[in-house]
PDB file of C-alpha atoms in Angstrom:
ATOM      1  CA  UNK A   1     104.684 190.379 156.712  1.00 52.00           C
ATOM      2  CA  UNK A   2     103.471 188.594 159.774  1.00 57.00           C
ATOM      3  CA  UNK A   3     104.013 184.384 159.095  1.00 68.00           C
ATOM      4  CA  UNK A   4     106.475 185.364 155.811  1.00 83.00           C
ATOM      5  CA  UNK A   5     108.563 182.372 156.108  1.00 87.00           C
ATOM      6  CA  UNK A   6     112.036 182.743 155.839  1.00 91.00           C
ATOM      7  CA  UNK A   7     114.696 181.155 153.874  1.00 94.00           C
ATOM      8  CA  UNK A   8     115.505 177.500 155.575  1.00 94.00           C
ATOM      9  CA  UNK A   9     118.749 176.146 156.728  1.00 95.00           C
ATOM     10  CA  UNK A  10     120.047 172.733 155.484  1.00 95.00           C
ATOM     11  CA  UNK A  11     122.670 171.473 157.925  1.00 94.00           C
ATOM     12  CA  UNK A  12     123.840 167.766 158.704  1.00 92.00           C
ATOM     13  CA  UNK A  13     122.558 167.047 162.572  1.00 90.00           C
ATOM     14  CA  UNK A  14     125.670 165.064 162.888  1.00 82.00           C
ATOM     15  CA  UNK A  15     127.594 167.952 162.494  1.00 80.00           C
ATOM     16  CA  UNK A  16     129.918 167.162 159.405  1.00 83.00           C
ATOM     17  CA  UNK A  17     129.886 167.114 155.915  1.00 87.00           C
ATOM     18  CA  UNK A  18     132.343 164.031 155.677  1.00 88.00           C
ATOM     19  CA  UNK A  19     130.992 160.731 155.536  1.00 89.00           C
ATOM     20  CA  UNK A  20     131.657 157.174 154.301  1.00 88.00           C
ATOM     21  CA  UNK A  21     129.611 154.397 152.273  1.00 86.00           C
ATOM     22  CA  UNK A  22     127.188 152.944 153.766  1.00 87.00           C
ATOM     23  CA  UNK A  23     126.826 155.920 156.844  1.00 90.00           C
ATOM     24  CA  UNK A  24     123.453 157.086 157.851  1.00 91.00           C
ATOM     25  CA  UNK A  25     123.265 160.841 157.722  1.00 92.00           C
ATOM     26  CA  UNK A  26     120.556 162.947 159.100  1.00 93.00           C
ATOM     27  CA  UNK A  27     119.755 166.794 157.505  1.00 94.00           C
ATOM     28  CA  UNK A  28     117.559 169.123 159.525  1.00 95.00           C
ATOM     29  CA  UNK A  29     115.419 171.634 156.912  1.00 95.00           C
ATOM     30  CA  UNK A  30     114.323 174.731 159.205  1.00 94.00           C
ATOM     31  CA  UNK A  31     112.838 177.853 158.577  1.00 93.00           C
ATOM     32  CA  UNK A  32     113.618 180.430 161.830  1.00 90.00           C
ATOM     33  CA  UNK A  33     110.330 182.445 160.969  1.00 88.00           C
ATOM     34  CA  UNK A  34     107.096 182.251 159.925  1.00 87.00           C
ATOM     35  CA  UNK A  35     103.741 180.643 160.724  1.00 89.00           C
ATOM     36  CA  UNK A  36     103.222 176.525 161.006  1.00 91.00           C
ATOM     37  CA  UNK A  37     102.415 174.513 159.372  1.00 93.00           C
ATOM     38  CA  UNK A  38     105.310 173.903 157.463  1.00 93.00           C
ATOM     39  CA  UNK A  39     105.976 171.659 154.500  1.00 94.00           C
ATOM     40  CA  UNK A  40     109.785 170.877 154.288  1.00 95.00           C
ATOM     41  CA  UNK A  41     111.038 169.109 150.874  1.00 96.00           C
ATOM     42  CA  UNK A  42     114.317 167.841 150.473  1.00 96.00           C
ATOM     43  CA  UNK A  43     115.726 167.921 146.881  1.00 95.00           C
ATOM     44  CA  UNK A  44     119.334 166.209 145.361  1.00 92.00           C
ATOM     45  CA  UNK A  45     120.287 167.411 141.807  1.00 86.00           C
ATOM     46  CA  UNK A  46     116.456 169.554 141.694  1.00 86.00           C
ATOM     47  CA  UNK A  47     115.005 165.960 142.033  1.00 91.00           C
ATOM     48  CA  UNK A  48     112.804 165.769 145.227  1.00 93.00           C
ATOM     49  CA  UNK A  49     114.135 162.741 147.769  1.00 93.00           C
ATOM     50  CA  UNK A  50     111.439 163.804 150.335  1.00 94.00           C
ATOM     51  CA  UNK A  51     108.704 166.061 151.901  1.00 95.00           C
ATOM     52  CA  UNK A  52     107.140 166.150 155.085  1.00 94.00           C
ATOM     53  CA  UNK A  53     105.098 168.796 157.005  1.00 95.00           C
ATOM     54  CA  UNK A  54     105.547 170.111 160.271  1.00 94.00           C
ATOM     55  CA  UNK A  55     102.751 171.204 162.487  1.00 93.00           C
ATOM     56  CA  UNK A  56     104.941 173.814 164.734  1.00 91.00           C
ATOM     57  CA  UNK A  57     108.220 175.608 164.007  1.00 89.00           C
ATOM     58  CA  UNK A  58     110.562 172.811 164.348  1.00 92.00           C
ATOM     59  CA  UNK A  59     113.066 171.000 161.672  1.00 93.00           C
ATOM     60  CA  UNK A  60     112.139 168.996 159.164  1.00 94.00           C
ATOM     61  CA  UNK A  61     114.269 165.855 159.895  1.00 95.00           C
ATOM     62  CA  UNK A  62     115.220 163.650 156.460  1.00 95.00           C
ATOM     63  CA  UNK A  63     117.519 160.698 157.420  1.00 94.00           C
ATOM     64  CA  UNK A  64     119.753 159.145 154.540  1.00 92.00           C
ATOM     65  CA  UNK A  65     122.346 156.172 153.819  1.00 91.00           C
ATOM     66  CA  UNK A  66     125.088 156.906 151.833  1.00 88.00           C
ATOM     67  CA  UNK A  67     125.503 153.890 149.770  1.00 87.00           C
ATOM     68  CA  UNK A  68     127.268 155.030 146.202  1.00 83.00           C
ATOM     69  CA  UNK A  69     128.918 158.216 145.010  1.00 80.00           C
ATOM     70  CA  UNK A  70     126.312 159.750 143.705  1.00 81.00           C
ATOM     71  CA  UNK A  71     124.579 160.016 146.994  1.00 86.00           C
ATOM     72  CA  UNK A  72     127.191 162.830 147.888  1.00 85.00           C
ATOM     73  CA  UNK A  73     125.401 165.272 145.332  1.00 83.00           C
ATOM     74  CA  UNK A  74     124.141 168.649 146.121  1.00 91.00           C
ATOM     75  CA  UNK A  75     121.111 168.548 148.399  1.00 95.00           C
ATOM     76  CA  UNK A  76     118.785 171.861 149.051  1.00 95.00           C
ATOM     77  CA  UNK A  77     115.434 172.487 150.640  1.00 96.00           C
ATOM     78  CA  UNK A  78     112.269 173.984 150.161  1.00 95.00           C
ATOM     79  CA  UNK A  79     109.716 175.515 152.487  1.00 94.00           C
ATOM     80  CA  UNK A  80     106.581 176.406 152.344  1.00 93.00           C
ATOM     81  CA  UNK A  81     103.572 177.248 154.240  1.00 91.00           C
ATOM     82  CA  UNK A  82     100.082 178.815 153.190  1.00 86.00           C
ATOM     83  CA  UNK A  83     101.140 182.438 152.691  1.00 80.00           C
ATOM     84  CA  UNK A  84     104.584 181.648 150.735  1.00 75.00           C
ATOM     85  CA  UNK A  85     104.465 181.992 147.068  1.00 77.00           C
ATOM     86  CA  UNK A  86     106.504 179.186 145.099  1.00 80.00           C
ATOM     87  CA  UNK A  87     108.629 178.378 148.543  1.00 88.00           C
ATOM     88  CA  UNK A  88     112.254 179.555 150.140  1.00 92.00           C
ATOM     89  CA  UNK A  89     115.423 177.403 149.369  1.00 94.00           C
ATOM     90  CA  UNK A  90     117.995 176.816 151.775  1.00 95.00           C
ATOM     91  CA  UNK A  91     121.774 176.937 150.424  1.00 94.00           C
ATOM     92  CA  UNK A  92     123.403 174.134 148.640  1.00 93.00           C
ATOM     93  CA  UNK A  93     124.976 171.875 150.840  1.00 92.00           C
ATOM     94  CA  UNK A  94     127.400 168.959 149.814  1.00 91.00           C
ATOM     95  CA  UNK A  95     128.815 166.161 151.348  1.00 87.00           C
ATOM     96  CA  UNK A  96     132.381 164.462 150.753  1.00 87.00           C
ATOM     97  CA  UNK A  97     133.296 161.011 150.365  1.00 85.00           C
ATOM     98  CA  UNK A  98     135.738 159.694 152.494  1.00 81.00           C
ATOM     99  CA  UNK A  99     137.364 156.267 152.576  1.00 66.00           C
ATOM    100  CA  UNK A 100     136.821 154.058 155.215  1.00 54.00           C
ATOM    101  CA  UNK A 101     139.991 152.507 156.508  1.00 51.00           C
ATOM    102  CA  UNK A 102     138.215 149.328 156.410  1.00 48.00           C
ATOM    103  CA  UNK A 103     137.924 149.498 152.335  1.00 48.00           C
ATOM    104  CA  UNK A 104     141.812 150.544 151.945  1.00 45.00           C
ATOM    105  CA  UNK A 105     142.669 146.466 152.761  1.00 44.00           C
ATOM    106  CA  UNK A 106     141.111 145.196 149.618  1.00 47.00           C
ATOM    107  CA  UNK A 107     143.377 142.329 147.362  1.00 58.00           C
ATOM    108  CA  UNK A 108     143.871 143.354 143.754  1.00 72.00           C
ATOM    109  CA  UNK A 109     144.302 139.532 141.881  1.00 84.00           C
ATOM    110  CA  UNK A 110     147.213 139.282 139.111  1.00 90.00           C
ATOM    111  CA  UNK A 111     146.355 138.491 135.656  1.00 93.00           C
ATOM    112  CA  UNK A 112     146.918 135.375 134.297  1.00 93.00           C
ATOM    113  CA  UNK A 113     148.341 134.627 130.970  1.00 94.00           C
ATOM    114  CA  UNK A 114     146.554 135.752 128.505  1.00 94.00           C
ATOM    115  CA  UNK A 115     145.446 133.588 125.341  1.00 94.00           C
ATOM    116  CA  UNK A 116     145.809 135.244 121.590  1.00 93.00           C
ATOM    117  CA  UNK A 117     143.534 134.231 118.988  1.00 92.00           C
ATOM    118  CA  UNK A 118     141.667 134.711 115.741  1.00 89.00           C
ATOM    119  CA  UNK A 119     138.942 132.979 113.803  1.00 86.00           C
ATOM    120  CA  UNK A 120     141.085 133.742 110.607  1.00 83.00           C
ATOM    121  CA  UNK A 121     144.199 131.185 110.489  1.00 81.00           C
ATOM    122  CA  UNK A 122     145.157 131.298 106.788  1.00 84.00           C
ATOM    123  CA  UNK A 123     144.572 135.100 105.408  1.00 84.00           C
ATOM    124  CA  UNK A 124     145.428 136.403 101.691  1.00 85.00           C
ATOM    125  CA  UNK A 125     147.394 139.687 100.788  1.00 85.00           C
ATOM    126  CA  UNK A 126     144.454 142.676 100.835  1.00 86.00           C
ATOM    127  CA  UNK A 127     142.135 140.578 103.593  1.00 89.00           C
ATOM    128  CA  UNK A 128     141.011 142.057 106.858  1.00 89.00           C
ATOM    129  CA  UNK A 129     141.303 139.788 109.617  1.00 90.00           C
ATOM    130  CA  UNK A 130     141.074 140.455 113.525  1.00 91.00           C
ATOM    131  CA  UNK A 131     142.846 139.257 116.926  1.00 93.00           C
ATOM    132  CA  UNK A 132     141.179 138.833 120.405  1.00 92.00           C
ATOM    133  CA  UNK A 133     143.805 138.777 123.455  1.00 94.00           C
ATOM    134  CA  UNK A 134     141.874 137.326 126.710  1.00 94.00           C
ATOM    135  CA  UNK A 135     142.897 136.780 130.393  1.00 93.00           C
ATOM    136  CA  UNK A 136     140.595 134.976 131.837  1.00 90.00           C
ATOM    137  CA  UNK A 137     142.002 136.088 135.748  1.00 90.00           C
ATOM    138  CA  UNK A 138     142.428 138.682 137.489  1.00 89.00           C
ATOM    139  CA  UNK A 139     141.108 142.341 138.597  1.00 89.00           C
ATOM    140  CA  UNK A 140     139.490 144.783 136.399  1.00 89.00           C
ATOM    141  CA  UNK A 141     140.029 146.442 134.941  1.00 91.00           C
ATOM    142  CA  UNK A 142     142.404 144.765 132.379  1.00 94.00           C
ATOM    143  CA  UNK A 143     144.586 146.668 129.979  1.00 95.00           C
ATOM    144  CA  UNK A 144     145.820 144.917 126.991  1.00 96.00           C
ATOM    145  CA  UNK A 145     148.580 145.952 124.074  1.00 96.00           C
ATOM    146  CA  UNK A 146     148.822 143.815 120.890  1.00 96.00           C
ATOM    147  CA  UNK A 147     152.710 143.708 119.070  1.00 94.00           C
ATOM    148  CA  UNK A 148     153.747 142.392 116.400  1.00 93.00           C
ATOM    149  CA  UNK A 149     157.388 140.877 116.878  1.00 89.00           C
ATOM    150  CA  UNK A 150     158.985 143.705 118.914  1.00 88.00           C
ATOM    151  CA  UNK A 151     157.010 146.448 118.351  1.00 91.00           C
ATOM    152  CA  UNK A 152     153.457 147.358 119.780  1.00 91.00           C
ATOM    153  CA  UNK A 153     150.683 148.051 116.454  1.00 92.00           C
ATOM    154  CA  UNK A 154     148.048 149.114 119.101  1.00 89.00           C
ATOM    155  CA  UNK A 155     147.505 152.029 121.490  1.00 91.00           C
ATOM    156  CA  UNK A 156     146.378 149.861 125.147  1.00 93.00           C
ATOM    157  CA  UNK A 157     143.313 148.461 125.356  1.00 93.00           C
ATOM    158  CA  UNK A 158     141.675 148.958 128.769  1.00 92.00           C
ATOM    159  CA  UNK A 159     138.822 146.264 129.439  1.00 92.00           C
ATOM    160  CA  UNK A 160     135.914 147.121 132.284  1.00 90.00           C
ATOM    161  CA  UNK A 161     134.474 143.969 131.774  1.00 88.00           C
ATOM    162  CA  UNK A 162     135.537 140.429 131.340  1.00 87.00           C
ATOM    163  CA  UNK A 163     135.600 140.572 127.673  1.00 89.00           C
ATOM    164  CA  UNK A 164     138.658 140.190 125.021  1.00 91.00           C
ATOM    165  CA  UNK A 165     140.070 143.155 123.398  1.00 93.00           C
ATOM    166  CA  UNK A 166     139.596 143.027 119.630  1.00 93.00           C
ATOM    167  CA  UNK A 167     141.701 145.043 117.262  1.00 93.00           C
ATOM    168  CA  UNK A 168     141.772 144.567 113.332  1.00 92.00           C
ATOM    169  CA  UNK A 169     144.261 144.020 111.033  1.00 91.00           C
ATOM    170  CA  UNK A 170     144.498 144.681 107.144  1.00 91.00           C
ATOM    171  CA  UNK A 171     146.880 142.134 105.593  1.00 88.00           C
ATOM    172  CA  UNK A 172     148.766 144.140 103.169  1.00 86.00           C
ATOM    173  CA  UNK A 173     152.536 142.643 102.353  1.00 85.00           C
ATOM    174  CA  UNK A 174     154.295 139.578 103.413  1.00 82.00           C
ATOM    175  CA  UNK A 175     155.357 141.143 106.417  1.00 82.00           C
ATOM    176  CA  UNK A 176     152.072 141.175 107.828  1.00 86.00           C
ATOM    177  CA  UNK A 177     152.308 137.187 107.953  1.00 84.00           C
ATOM    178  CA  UNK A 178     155.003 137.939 111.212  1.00 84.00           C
ATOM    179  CA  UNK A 179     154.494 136.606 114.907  1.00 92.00           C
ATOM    180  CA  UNK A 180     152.198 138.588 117.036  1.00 95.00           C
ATOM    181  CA  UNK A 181     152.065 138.403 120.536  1.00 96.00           C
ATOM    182  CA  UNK A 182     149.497 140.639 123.202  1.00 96.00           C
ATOM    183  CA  UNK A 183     150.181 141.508 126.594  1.00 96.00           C
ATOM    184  CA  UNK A 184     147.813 141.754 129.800  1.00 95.00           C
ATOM    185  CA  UNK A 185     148.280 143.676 133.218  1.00 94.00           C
ATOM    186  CA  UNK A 186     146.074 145.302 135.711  1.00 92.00           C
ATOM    187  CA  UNK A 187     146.928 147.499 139.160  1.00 87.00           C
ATOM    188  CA  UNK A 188     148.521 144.156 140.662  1.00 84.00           C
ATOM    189  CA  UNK A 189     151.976 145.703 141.026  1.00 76.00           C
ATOM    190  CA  UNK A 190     154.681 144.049 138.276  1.00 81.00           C
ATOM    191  CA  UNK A 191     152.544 141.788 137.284  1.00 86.00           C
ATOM    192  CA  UNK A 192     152.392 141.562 133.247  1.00 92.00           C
ATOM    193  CA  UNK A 193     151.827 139.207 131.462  1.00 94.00           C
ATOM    194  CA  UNK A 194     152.220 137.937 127.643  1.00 95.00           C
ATOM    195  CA  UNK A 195     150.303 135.566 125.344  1.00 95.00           C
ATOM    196  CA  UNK A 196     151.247 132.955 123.266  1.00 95.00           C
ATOM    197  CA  UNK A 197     152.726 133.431 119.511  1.00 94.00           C
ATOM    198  CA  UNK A 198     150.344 134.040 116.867  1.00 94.00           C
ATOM    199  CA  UNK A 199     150.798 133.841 113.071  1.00 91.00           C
ATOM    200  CA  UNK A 200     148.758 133.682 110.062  1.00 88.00           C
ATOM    201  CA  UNK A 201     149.410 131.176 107.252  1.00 85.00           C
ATOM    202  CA  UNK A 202     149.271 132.442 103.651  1.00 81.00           C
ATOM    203  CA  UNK A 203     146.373 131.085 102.080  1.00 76.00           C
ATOM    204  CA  UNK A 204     146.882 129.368  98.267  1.00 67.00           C
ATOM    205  CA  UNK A 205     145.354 131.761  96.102  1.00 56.00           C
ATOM    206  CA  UNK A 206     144.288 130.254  92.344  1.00 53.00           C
ATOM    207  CA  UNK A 207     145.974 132.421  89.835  1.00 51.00           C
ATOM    208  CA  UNK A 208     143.920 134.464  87.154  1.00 48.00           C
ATOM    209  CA  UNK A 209     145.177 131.989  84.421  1.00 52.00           C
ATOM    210  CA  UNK A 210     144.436 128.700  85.523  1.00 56.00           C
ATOM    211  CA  UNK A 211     140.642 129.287  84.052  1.00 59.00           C
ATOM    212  CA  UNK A 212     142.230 130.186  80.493  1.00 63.00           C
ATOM    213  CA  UNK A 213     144.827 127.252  80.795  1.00 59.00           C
ATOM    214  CA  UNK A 214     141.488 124.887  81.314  1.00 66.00           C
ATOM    215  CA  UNK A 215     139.799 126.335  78.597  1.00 69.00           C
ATOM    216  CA  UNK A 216     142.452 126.131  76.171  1.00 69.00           C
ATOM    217  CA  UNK A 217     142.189 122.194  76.810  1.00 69.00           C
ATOM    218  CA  UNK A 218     139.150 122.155  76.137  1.00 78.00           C
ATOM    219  CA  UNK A 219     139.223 123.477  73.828  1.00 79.00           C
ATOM    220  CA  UNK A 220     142.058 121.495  72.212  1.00 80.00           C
ATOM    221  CA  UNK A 221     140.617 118.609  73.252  1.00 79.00           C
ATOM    222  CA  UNK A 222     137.171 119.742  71.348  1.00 79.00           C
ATOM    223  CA  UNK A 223     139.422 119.740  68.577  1.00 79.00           C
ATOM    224  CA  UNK A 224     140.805 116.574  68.599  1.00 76.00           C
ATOM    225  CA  UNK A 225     137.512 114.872  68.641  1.00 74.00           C
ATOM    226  CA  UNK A 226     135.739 116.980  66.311  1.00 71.00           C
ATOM    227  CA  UNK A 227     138.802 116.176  64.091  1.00 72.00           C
ATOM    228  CA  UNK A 228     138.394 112.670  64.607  1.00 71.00           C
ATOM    229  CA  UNK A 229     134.807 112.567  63.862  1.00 73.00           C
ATOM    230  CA  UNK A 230     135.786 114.013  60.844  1.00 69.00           C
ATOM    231  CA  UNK A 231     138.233 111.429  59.460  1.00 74.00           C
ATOM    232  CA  UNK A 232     135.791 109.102  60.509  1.00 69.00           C
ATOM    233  CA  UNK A 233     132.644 110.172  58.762  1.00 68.00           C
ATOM    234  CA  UNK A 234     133.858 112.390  56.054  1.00 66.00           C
ATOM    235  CA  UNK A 235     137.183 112.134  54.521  1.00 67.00           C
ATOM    236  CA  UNK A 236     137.302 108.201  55.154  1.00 66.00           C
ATOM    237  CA  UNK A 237     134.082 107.575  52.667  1.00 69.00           C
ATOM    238  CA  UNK A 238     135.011 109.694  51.144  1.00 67.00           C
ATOM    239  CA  UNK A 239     138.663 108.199  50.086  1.00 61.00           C
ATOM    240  CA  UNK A 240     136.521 105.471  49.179  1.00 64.00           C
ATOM    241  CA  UNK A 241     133.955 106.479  47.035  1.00 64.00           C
ATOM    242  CA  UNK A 242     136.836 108.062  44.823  1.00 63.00           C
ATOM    243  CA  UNK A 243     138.111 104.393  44.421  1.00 59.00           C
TER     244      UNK A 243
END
């Protein structure tokens, strides 16, 4: 069919698929038959970058910068002209990330100390309390493990963000009242470090029958009175009326 355009090429005009951040990269969209004019449109993931029309039979040019991972996706094109029906796609094409040599001489910071805490110091048997662990330096991300003496009582704890890793605690025996320490490291090579010591203080706890005990002198003490209100109004004039 005379001006039946066929399916377009998608190649990169620099001539390789492997780039680095923050390269410019150039695609050429061409269709080797078919009548002009052309509209070319460049799509990444089926969502369209870019269209542009072409008034002879030459490439549709569609210049990018790489400038995050996600700009390596896979890119296709579409042409069309007035006696194509829905367009021809090109093949996939896809490029790959390199690194730079320039971004392999980056400086990964060590933690620093890290500081244990909780908003709970005195806790009673069958509370729920919670610790933080926080290094305020360092690289991210951060992975922190909570113990408790010797051994660890959490899986780690790996922080994106500079933010303390919380984990919570149901105080269940007396042994739960033991020292707890955390510990903080990152990719800074043997570089880990531990907090400070950490223990709760058993809080007093009022006994069921101190209520009944204060009742019960009240109550005795009701007694008393009413007993000497009774002496004193009844059985004394009485005593001496009898007389």
């Amino acid at each position: 069919f005379p001006g039946m355009l066929s399916n377009p090429r998608l190649i990169p005009v620099q001539g390789t698929l492997n780039v680095v951040m923050n390269q410019n990269v150039t695609l050429s969209c061409l269709s080797d038959s078919g009548s002009p004019p052309v509209t070319y449109t460049l799509f990444k993931h089926n969502q369209k970058v870019s269209a542009l029309t072409k008034p002879d039979m030459t490439p549709g040019l569609f210049n990018l910068t790489i400038t995050s991972a996600s700009d390596v996706g896979e890119y296709k094109c579409k042409a069309e002209n007035n006696n194509s029906s829905g367009g021809k796609y090109s093949k996939s094409l896809n490029f790959t990330l390199q690194l730079h040599p320039s971004t392999l001489n980056f400086t990964t910071d060590p933690v620093s100390k890290p500081v244990l805490s909780s908003p709970t110091f005195q806790a009673r048997k069958g509370q729920n309390v919670t610790l933080s662990c926080f290094s305020e330096n360092g690289s991210l991300p951060i992975t922190y493990v909570f113990f408790k003496g010797r051994q660890n009582i959490s899986p780690p704890v790996k922080m994106q963000k500079r933010e303390a890793a919380v984990i919570f605690l149901f105080i269940n025996s007396s042994s739960d009242f033991g020292t707890y320490k955390c510990k903080a490291q990152n990719s800074f090579q043997n570089n880990t470090k531990y907090s400070n010591s950490f223990n709760f203080t058993l809080a007093e706890e009022r006994h069921s029958y101190q209520p009944l005990v204060i009742s019960f002198v009240l109550l005795l003490l009701l007694l008393v009175v009413g007993f000497a209100l009774a002496i004193r109004f009844f059985i004394i004039p009485s005593y001496k009326a009898s007389k």
